[in-house]
Coordinates of N, CA and C in Angstrom, one line a residue:
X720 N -23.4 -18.6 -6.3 CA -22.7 -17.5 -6.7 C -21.6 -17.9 -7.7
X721 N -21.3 -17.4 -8.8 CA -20.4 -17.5 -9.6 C -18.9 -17.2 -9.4
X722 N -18.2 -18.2 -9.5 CA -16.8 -17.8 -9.2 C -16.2 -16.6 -9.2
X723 N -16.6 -15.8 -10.4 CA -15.7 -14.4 -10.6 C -16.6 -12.9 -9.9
X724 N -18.1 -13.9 -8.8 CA -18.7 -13.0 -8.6 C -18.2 -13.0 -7.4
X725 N -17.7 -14.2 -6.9 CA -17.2 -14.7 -5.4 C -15.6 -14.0 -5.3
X726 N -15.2 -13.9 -5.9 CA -14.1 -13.3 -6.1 C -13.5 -12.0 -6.0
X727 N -14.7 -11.2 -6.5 CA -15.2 -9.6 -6.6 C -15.3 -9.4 -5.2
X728 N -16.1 -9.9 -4.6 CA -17.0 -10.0 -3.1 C -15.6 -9.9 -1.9
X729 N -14.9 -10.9 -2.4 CA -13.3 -11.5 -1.7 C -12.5 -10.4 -1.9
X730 N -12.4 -9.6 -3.2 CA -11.4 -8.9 -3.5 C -11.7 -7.4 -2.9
X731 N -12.6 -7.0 -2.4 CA -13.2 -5.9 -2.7 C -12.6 -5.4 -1.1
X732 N -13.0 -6.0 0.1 CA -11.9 -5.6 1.6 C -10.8 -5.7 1.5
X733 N -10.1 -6.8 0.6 CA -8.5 -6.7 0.7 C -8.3 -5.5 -0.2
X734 N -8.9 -5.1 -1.1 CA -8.1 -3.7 -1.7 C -8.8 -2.7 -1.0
X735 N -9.6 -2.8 -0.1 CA -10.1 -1.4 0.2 C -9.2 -1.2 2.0
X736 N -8.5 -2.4 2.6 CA -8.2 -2.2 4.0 C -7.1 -1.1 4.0
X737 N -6.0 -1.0 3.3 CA -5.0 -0.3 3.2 C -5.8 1.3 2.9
X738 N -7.0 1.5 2.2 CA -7.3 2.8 2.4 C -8.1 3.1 3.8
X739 N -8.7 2.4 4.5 CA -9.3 2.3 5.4 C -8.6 2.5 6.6
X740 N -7.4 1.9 6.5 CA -6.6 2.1 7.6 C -5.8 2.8 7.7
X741 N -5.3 3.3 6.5 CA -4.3 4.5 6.2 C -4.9 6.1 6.2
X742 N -6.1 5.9 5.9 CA -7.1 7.2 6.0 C -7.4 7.5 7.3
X743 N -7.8 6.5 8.5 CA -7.3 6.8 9.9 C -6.8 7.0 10.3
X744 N -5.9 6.2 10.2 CA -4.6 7.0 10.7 C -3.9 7.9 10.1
X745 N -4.1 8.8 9.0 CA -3.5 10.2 8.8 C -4.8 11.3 9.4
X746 N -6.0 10.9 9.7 CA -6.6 11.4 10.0 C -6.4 12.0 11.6
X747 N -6.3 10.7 11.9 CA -6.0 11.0 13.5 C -4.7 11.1 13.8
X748 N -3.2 11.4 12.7 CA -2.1 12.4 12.7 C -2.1 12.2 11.4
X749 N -2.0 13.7 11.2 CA -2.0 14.3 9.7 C -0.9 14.6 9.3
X750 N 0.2 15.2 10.4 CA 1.2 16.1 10.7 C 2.2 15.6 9.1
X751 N 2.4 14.2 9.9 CA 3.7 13.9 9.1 C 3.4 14.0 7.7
X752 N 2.4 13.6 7.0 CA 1.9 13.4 5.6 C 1.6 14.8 5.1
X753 N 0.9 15.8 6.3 CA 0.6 17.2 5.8 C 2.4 17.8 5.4
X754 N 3.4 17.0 6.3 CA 4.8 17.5 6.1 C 5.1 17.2 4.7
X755 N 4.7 16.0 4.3 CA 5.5 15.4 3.3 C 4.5 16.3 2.2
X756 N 3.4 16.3 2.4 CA 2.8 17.0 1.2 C 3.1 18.5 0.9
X757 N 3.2 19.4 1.8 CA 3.9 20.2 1.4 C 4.9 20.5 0.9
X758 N 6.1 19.6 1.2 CA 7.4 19.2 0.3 C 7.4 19.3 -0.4
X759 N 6.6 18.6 -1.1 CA 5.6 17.9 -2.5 C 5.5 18.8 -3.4
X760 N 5.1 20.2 -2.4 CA 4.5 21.1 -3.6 C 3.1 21.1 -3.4
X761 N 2.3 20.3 -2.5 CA 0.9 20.5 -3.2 C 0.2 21.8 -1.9
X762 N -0.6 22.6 -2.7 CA -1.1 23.8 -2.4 C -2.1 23.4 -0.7
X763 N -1.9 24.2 -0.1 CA -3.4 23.8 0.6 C -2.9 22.7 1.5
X764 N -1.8 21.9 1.6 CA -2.0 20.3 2.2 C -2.8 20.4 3.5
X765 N -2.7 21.6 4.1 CA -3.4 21.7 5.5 C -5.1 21.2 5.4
X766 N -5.4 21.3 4.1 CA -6.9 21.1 4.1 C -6.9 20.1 3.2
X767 N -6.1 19.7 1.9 CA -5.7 18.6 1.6 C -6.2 17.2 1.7
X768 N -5.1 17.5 2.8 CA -4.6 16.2 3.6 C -5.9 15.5 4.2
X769 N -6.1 16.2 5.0 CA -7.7 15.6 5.5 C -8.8 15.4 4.9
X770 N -9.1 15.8 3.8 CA -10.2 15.4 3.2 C -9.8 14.3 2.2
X771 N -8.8 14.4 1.8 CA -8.6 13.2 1.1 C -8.6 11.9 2.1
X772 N -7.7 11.8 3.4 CA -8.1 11.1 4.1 C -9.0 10.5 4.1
X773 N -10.0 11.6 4.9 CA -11.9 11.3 5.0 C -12.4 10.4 3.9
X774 N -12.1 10.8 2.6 CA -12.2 10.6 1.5 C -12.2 8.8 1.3
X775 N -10.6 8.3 1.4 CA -9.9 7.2 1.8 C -10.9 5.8 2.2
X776 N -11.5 7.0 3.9 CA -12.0 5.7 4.7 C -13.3 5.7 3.9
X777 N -13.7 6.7 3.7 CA -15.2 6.5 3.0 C -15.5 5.8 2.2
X778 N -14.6 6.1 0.9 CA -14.4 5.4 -0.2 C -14.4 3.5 0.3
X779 N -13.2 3.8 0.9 CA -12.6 2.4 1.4 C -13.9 1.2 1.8
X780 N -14.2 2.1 2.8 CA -15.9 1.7 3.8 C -16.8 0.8 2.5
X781 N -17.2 2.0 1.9 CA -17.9 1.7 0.9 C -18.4 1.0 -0.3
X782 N -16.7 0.5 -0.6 CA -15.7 -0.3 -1.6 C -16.0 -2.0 -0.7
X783 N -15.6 -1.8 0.6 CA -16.0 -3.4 1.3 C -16.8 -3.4 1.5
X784 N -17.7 -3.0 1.7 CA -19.0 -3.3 2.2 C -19.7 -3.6 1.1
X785 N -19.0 -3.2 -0.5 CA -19.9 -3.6 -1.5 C -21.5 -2.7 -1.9
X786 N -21.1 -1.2 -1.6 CA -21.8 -0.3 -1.8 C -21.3 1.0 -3.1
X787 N -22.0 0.8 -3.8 CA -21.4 2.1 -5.1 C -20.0 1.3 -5.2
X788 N -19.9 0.0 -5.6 CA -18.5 -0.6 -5.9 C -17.7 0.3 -6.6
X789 N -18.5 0.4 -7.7 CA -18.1 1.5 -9.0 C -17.1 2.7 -8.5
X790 N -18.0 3.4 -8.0 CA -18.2 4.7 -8.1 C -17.0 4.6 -6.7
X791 N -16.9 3.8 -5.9 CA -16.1 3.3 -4.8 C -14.1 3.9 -5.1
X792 N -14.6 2.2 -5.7 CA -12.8 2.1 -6.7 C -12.2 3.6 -7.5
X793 N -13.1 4.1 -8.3 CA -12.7 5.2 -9.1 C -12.4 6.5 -8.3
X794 N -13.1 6.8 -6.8 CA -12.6 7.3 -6.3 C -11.5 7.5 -5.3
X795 N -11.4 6.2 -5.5 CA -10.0 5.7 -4.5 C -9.1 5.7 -5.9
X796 N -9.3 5.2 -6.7 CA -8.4 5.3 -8.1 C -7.8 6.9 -7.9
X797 N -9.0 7.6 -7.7 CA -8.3 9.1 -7.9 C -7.5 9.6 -7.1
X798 N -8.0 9.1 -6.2 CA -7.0 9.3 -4.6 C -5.5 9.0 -5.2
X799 N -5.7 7.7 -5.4 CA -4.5 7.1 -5.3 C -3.5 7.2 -6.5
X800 N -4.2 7.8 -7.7 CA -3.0 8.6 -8.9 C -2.2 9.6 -8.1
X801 N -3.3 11.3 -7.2 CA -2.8 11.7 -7.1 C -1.4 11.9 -5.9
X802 N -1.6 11.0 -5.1 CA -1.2 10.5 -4.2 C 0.5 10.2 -4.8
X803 N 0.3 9.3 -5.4 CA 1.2 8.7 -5.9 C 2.2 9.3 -7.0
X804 N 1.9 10.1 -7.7 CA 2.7 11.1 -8.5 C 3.0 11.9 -7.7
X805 N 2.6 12.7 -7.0 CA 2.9 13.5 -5.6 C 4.4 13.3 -5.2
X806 N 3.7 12.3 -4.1 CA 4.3 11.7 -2.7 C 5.2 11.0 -3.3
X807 N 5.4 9.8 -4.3 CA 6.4 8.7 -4.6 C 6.9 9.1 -5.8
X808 N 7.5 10.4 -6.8 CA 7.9 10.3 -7.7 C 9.5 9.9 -7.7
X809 N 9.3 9.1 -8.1 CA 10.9 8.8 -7.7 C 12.1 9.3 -7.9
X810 N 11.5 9.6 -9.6 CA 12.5 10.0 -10.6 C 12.7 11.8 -9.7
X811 N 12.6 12.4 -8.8 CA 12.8 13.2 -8.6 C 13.9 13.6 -8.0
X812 N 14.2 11.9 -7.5 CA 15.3 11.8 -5.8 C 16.5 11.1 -6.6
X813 N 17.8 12.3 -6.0 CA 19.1 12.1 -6.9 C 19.9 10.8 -5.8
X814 N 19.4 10.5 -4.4 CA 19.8 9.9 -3.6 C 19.3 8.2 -3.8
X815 N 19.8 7.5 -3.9 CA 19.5 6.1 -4.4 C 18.9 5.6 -3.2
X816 N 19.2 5.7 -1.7 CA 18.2 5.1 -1.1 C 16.8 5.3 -1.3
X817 N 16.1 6.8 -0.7 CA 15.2 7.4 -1.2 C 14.2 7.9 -2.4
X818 N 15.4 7.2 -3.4 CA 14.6 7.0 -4.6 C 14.0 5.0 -4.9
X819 N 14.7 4.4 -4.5 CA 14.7 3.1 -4.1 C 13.1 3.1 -3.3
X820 N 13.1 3.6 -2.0 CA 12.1 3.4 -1.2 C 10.7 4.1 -1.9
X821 N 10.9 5.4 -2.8 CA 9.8 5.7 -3.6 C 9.5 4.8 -4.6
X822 N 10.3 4.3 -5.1 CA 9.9 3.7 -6.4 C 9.4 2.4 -6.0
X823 N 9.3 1.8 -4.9 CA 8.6 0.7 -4.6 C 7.5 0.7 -3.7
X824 N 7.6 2.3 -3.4 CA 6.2 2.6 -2.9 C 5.0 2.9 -4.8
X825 N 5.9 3.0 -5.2 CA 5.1 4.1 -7.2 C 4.5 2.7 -7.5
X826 N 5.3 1.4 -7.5 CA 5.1 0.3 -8.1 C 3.8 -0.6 -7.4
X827 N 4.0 -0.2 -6.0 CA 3.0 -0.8 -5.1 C 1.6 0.1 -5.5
X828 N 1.7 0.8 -5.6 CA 0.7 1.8 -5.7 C 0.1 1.5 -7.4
X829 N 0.7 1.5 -8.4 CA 0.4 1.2 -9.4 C -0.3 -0.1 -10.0
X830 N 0.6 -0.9 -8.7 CA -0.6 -2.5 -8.8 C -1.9 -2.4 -7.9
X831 N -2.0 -1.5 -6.6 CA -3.2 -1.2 -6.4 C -4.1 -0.5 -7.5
X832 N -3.7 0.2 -8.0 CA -4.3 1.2 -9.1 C -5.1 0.4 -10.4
X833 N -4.4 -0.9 -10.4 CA -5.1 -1.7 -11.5 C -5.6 -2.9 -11.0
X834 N -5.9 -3.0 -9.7 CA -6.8 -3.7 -8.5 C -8.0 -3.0 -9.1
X835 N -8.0 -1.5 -8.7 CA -9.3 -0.8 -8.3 C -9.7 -0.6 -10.0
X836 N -8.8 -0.6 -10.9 CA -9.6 0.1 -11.9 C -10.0 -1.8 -12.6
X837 N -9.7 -2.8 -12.1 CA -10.3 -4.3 -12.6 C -11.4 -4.0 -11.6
X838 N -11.5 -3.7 -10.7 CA -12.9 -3.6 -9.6 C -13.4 -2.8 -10.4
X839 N -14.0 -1.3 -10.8 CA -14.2 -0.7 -11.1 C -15.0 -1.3 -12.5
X840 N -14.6 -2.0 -13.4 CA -14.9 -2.7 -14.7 C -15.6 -3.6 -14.7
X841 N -16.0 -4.7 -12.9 CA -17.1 -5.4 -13.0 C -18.3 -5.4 -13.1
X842 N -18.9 -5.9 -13.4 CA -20.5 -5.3 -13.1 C -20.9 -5.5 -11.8
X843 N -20.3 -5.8 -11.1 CA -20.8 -5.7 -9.3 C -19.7 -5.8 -8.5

């Protein structure tokens, strides 16, 4: 196996555990994230929330196990724009702690985001 195939293979659980585990557990309590997302603004989060979850582990599942890699990552990609403009806009919060703690959630999120879209570009 070729190094950058071995690598793909390696890379593909460590970016998919954080959706896998995170999609569980909002799944099995939604409460606080259905809280934050209606904050947010976003319509619906009661129904939302959970499917995106579902979404999450599925994706996630899918993504390690090295099934629809592709099609895997871009759906977690999409999860995780919307997620992240949402939930972490920073620039929204006039309070410096809580803009502090979004913006290092925006930045974490945006190096995942170009994890999955380099996954997404390999050929396997």
């Amino acid at each position: 196996m070729p190094t950058a195939s071995a690598l793909t293979v390696l890379a593909r659980p460590m970016l998919a555990y954080g959706f896998v585990t995170g999609g569980l557990q909002a799944v099995k309590s939604p409460k606080g994230l259905i809280g934050m997302s209606e904050k947010a603004g976003i319509p619906a989060a009661e129904r939302v929330v959970p499917v995106t979850s579902v979404t999450m582990v599925v994706a996630g599942t899918t993504l390690a196990l090295g099934i629809a890699p592709r099609a895997s990552a871009l759906t977690l990609a999409g999860c995780l724009t919307g997620l992240t403009y949402t939930l972490h806009g920073f620039w929204r919060d006039e309070e410096e702690k809580p803009r502090r703690m979004k913006r290092q959630a925006f930045v974490t999120n945006v190096g995942t985001l170009g994890g999955l879209l380099a996954l997404a570009a390999t050929k396997r």
